[in-house]
PDB file of C-alpha atoms and ligand atoms in Angstrom:
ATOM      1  CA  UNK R   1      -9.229  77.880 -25.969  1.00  0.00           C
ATOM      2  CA  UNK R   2     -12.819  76.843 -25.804  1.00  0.00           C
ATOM      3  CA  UNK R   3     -12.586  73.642 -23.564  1.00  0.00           C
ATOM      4  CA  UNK R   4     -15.262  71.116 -21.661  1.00  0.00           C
ATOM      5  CA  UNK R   5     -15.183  71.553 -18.095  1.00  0.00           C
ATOM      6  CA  UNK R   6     -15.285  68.590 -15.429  1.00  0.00           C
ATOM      7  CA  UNK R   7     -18.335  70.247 -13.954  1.00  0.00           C
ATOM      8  CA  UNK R   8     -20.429  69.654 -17.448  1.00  0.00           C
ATOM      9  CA  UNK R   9     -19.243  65.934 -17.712  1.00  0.00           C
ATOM     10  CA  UNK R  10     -20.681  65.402 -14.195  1.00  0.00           C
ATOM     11  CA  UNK R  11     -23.674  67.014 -15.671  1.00  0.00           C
ATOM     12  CA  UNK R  12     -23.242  64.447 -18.404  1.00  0.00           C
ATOM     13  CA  UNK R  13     -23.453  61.565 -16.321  1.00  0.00           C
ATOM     14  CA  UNK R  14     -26.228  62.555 -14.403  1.00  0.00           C
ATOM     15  CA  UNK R  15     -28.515  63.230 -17.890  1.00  0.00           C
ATOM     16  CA  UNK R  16     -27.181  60.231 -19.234  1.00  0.00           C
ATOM     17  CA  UNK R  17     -28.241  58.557 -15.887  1.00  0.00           C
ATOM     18  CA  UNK R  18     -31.983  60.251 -15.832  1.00  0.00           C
ATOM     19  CA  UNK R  19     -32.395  59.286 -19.454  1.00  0.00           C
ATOM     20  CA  UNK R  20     -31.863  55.547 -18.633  1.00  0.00           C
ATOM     21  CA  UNK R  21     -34.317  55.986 -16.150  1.00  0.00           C
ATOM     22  CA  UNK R  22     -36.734  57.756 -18.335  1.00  0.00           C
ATOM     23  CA  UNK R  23     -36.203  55.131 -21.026  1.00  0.00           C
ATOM     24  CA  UNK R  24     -35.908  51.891 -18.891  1.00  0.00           C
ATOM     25  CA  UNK R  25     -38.893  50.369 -19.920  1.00  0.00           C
ATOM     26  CA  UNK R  26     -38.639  51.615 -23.751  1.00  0.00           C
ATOM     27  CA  UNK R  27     -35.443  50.066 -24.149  1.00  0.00           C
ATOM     28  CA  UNK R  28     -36.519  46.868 -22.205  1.00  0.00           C
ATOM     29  CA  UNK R  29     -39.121  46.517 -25.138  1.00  0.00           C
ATOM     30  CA  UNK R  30     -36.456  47.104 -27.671  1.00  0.00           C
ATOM     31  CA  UNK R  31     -34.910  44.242 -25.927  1.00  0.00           C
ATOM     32  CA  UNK R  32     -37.454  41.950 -25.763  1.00  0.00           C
ATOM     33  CA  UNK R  33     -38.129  41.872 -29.498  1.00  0.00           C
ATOM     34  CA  UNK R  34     -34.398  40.550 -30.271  1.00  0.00           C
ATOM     35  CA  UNK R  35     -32.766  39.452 -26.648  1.00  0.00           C
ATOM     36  CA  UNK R  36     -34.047  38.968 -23.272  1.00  0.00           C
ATOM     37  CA  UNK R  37     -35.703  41.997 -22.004  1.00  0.00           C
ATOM     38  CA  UNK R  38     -32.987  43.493 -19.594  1.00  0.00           C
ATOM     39  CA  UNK R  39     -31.674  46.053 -21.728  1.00  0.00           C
ATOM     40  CA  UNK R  40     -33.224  49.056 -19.668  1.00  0.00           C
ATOM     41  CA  UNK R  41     -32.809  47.533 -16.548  1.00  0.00           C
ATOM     42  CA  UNK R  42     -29.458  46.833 -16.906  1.00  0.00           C
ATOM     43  CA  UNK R  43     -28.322  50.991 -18.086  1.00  0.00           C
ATOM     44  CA  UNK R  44     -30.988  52.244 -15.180  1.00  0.00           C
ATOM     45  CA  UNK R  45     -28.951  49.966 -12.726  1.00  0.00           C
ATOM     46  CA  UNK R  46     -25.828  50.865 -14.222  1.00  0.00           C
ATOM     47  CA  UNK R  47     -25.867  54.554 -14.157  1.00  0.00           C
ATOM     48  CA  UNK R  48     -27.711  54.829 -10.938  1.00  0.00           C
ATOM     49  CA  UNK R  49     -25.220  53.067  -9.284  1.00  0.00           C
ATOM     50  CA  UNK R  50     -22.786  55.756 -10.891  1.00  0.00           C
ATOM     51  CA  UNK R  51     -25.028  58.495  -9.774  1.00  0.00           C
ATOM     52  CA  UNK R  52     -24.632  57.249  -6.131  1.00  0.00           C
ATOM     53  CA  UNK R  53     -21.034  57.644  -6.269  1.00  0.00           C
ATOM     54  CA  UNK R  54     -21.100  61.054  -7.724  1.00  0.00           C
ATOM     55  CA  UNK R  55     -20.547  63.131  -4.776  1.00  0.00           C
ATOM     56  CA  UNK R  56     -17.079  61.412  -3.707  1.00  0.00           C
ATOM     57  CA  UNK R  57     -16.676  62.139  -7.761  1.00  0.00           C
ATOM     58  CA  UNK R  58     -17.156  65.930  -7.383  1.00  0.00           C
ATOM     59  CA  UNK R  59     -14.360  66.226  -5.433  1.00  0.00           C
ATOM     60  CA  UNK R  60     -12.100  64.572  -8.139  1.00  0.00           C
ATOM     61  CA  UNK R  61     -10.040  67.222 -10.347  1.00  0.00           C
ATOM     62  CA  UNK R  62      -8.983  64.822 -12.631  1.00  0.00           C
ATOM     63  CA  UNK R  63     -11.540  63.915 -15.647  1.00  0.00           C
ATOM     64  CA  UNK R  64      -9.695  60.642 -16.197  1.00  0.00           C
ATOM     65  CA  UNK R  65     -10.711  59.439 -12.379  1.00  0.00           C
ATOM     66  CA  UNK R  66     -14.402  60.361 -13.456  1.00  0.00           C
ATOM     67  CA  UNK R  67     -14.202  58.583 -16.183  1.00  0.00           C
ATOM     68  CA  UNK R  68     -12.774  55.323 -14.678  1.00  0.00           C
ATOM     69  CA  UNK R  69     -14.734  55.298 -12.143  1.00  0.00           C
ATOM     70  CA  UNK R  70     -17.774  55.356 -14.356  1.00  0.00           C
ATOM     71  CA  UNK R  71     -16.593  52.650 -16.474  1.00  0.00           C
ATOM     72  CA  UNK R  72     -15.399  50.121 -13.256  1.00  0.00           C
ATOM     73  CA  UNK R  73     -19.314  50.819 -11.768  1.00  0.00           C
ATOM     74  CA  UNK R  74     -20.549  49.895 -15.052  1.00  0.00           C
ATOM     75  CA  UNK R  75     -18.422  46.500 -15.602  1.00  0.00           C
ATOM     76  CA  UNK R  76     -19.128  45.455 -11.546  1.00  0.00           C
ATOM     77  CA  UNK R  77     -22.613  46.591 -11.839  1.00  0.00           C
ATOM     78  CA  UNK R  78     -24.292  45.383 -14.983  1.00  0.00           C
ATOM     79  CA  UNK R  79     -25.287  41.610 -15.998  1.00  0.00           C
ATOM     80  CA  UNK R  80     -25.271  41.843 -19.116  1.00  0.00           C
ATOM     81  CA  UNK R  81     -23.290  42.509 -22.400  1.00  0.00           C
ATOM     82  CA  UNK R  82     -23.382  45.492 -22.292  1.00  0.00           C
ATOM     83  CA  UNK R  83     -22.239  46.111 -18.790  1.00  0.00           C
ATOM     84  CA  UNK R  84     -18.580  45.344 -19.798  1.00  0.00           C
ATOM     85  CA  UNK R  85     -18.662  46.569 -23.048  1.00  0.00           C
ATOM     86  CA  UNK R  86     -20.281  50.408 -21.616  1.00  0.00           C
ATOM     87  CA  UNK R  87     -17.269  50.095 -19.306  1.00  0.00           C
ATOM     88  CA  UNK R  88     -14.391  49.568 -21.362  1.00  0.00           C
ATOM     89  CA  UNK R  89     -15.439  52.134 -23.574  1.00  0.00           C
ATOM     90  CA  UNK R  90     -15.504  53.972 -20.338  1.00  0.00           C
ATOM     91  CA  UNK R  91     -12.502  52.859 -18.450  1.00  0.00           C
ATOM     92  CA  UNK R  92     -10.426  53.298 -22.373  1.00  0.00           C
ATOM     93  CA  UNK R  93     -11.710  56.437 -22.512  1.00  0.00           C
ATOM     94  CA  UNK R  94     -10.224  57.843 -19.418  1.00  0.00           C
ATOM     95  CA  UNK R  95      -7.267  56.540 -20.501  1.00  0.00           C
ATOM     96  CA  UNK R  96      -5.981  59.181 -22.645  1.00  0.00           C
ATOM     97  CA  UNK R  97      -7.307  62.370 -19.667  1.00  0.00           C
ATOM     98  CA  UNK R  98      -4.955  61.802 -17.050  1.00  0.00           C
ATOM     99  CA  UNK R  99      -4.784  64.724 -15.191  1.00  0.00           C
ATOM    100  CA  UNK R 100      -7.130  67.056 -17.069  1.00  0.00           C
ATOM    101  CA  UNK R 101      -9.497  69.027 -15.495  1.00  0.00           C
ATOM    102  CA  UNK R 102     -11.113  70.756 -18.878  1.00  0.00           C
ATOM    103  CA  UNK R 103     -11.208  69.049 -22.184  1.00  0.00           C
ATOM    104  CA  UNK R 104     -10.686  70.274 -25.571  1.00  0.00           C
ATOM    105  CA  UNK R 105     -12.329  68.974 -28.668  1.00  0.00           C
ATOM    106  CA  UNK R 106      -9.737  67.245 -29.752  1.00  0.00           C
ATOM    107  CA  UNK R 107      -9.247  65.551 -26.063  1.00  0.00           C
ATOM    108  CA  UNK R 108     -13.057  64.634 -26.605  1.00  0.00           C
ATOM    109  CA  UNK R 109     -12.456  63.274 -29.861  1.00  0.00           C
ATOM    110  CA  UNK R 110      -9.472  61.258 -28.388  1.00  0.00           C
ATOM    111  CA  UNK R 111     -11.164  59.599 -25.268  1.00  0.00           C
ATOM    112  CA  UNK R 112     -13.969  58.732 -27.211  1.00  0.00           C
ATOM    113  CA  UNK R 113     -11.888  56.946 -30.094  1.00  0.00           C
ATOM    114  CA  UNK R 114     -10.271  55.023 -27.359  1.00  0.00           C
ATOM    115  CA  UNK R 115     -13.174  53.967 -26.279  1.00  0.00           C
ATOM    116  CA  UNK R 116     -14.962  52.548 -29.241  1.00  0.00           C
ATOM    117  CA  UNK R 117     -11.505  50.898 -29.984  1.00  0.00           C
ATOM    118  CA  UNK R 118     -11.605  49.366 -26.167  1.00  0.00           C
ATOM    119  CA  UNK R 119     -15.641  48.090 -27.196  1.00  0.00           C
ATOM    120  CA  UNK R 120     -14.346  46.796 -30.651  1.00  0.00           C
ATOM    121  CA  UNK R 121     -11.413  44.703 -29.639  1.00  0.00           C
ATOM    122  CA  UNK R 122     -13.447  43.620 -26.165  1.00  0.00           C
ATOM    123  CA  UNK R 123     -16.481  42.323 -28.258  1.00  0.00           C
ATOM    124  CA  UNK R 124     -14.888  41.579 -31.402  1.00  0.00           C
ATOM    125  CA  UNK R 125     -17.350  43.607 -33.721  1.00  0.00           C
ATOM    126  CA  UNK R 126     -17.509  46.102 -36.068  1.00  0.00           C
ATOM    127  CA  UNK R 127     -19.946  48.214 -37.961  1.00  0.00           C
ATOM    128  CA  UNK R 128     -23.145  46.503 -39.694  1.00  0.00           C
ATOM    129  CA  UNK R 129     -23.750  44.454 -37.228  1.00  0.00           C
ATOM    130  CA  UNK R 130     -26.218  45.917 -35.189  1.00  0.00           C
ATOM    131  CA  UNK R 131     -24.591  47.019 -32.341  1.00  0.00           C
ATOM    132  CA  UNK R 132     -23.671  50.003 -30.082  1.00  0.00           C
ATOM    133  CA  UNK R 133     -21.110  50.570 -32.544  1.00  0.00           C
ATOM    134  CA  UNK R 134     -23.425  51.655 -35.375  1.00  0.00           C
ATOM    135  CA  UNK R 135     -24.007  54.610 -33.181  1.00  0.00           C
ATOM    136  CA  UNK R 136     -20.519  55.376 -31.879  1.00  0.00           C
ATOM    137  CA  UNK R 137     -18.528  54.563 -34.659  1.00  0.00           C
ATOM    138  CA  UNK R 138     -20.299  57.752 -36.617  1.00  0.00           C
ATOM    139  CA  UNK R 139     -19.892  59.569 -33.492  1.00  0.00           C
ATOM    140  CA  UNK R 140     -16.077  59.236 -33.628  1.00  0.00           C
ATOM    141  CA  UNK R 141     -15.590  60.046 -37.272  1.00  0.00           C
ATOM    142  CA  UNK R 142     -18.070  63.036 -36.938  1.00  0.00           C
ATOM    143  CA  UNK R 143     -15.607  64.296 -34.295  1.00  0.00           C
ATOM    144  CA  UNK R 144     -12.386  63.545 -36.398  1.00  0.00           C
ATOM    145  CA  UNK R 145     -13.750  65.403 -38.760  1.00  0.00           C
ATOM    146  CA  UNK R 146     -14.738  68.272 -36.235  1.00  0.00           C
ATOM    147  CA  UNK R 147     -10.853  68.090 -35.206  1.00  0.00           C
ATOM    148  CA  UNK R 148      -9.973  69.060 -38.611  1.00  0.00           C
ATOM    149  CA  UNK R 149     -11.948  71.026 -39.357  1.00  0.00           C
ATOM    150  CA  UNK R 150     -11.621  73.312 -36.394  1.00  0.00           C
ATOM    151  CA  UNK R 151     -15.342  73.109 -35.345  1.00  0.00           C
ATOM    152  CA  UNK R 152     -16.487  74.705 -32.410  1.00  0.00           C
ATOM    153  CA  UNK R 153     -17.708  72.466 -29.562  1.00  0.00           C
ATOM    154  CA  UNK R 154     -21.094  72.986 -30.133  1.00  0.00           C
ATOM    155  CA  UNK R 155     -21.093  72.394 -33.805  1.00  0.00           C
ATOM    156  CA  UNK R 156     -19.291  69.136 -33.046  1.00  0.00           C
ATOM    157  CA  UNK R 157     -21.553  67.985 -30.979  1.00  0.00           C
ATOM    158  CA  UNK R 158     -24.618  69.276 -32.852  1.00  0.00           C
ATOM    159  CA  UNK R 159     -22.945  66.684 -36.372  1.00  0.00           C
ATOM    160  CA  UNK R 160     -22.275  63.928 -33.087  1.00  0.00           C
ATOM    161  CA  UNK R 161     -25.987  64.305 -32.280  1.00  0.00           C
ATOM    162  CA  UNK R 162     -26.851  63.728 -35.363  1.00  0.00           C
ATOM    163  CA  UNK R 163     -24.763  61.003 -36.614  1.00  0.00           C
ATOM    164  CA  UNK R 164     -25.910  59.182 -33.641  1.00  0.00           C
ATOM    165  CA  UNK R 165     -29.386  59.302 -34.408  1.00  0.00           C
ATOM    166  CA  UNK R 166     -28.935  58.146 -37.879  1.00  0.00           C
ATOM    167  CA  UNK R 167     -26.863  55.715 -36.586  1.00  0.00           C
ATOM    168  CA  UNK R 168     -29.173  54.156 -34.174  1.00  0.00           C
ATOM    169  CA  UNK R 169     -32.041  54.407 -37.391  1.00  0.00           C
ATOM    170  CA  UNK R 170     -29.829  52.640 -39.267  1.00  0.00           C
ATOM    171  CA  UNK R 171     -29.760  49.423 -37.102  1.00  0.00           C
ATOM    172  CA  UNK R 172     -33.366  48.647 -37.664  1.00  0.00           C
ATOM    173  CA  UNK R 173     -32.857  47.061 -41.646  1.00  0.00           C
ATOM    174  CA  UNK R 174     -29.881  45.233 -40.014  1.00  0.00           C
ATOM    175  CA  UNK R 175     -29.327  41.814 -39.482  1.00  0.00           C
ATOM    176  CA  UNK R 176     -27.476  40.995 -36.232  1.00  0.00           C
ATOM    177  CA  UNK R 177     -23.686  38.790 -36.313  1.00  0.00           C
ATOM    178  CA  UNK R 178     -23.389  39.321 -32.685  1.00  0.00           C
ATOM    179  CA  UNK R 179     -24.595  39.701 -29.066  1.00  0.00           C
ATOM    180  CA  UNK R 180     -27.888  37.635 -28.201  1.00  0.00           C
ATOM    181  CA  UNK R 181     -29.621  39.020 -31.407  1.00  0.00           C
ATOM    182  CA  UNK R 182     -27.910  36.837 -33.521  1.00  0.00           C
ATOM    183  CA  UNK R 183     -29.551  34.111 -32.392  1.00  0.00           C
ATOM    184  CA  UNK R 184     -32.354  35.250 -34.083  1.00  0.00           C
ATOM    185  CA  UNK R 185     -30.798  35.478 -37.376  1.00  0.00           C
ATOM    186  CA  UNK R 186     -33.209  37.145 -40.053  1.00  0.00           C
ATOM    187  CA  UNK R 187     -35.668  37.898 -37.602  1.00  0.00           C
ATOM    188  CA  UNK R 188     -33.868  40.352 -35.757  1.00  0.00           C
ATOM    189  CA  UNK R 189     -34.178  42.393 -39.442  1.00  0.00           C
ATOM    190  CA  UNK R 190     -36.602  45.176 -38.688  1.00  0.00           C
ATOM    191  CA  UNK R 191     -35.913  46.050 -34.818  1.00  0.00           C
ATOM    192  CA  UNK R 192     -33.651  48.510 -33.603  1.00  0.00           C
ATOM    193  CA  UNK R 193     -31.127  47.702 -31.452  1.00  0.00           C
ATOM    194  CA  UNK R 194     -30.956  48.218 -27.969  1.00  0.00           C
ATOM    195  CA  UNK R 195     -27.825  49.036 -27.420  1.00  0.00           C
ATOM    196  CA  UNK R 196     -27.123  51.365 -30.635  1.00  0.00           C
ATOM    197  CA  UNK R 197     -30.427  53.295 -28.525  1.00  0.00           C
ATOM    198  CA  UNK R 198     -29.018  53.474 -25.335  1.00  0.00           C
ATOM    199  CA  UNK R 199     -25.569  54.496 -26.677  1.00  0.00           C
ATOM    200  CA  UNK R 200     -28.192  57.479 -28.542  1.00  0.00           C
ATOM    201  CA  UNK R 201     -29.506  58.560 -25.176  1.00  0.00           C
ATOM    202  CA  UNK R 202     -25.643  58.620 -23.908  1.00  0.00           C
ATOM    203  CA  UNK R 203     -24.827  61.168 -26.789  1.00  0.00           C
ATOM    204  CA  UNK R 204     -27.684  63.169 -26.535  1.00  0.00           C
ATOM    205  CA  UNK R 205     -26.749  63.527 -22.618  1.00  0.00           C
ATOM    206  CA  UNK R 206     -23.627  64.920 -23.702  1.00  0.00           C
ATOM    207  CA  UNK R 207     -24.873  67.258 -26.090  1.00  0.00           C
ATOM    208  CA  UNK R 208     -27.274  68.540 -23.902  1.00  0.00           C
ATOM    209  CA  UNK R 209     -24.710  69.298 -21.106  1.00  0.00           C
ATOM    210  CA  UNK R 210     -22.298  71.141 -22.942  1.00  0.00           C
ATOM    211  CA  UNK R 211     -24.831  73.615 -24.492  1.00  0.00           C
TER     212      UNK R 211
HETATM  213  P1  LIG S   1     -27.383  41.037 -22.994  1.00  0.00           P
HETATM  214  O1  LIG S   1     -27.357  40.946 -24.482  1.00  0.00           O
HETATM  215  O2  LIG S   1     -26.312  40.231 -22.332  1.00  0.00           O
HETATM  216  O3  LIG S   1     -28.748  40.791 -22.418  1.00  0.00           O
HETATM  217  P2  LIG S   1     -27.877  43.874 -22.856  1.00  0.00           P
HETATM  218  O4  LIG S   1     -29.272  43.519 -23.193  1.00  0.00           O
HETATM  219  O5  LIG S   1     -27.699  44.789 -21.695  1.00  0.00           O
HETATM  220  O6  LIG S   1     -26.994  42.577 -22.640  1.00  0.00           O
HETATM  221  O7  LIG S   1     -27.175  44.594 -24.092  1.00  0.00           O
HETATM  222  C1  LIG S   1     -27.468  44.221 -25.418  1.00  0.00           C
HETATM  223  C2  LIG S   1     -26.753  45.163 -26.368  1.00  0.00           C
HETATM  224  O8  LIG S   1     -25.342  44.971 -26.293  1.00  0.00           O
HETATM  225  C3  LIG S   1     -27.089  44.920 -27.820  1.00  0.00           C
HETATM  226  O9  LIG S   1     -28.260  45.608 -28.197  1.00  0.00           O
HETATM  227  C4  LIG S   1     -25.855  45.408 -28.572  1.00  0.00           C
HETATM  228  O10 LIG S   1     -25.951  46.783 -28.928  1.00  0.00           O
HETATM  229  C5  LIG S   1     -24.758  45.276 -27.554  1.00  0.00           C
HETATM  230  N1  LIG S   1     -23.849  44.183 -27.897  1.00  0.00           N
HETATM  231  C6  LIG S   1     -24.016  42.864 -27.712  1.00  0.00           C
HETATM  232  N2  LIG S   1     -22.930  42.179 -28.130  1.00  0.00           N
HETATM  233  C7  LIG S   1     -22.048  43.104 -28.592  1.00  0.00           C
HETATM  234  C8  LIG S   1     -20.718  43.051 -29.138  1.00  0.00           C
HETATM  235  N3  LIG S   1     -20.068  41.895 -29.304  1.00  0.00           N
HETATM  236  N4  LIG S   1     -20.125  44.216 -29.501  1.00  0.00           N
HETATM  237  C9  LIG S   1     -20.767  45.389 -29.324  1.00  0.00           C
HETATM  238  N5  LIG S   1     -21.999  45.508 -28.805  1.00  0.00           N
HETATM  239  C10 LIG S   1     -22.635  44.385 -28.443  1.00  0.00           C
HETATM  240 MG1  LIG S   2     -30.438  41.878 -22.929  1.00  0.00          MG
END
């Protein structure tokens, strides 16, 4: 059975890594217009300090300990909101991998829907809000679907890609209920969110490994 191997989700890490550093200060302008400007200097942090563990990771043959350990760097190593809700979704994710050393699309599909659920219930949100999840709630039912409909992995991930960009586009016309853009109430109407961009990048890292 066509399956991901650990090797391409290290790959995934370090892509999703570079893109935050490609991206730091473009995403630190998405953040100024609706929060405080840390955005990209909070996912650059983040996933660099993931990066610098990735070695000691290598050795691991166990995608849930790859996972976890991503997800506890991210909560001890980022400021901001999105520091513990990147690491839940993380840490939840790994959850459902214990032991696995390849993954198959419907494992992928699994850890992933734990994850969002581990985001939702952490930062009591849900879609239409402007948020991360406007990305990765598409993302997940993209690769239900997939599941079902026997997809191959890189049609899955081609529909993920693309859900998540819509997704992200989609955040611009709304109007935030949570995180710091709220506080802005109709004036955050017309930005794009940060973190429904960064969660983008963290896609497109994936799809981009796996191919
Ligand atoms: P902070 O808002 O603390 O400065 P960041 O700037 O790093 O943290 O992250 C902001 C992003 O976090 C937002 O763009 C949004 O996507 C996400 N976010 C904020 N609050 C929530 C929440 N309750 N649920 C899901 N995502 C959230
Ligand atoms: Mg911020």
């Amino acid at each position: 059975m066509e399956t991901i191997k650990l090797s391409q989700l290290i790959t995934w890490l370090e892509k999703t890594a570079a893109y935050m550093q490609e991206n730091k200060t473009y995403l630190t302008e998405l953040d100024s217009a609706i929060g405080d400007a840390d955005h990209g200097f909070n996912m650059e942090r983040g996933f660099q300090k993931v990066i610098g563990k990735i070695e000691e990771l290598k050795q691991s043959k166990d995608a849930s300990v790859l996972l976890k350990n991503t997800g506890m760097t991210l909560i001890s190593s980022i400021g901001g909101a999105s520091g513990p809700l990147y690491g839940t979704f993380f840490l939840q994710a790994s959850m459902v991998l214990k032991d696995k050393n390849e993954l198959t699309l419907e494992d992928l599909k699994s850890s992933f829907e734990n994850g969002l659920k581990g985001i939702k219930s952490r930062g009591r949100a849900t879609t239409g809000e402007k948020t991360m999840i406007d990305v990765l709630e598409p993302v997940v039912t993209t690769l239900i679907t997939a599941v079902e409909q026997n997809l191959t992995i890189s049609d899955a991930l081609t529909n993920m890609l693309a859900a998540a960009e819509k997704g992200m586009k989609s955040t611009i016309d709304m109007l935030a209920t949570k995180g710091r853009a709220s506080y802005l109430g109709e004036r955050s109407v017309g930005h794009q969110d940060p973190g429904a961009t960064s969660s983008y990048f963290i896609v497109k890292a994936l799809k981009e490994s796996i191919n």
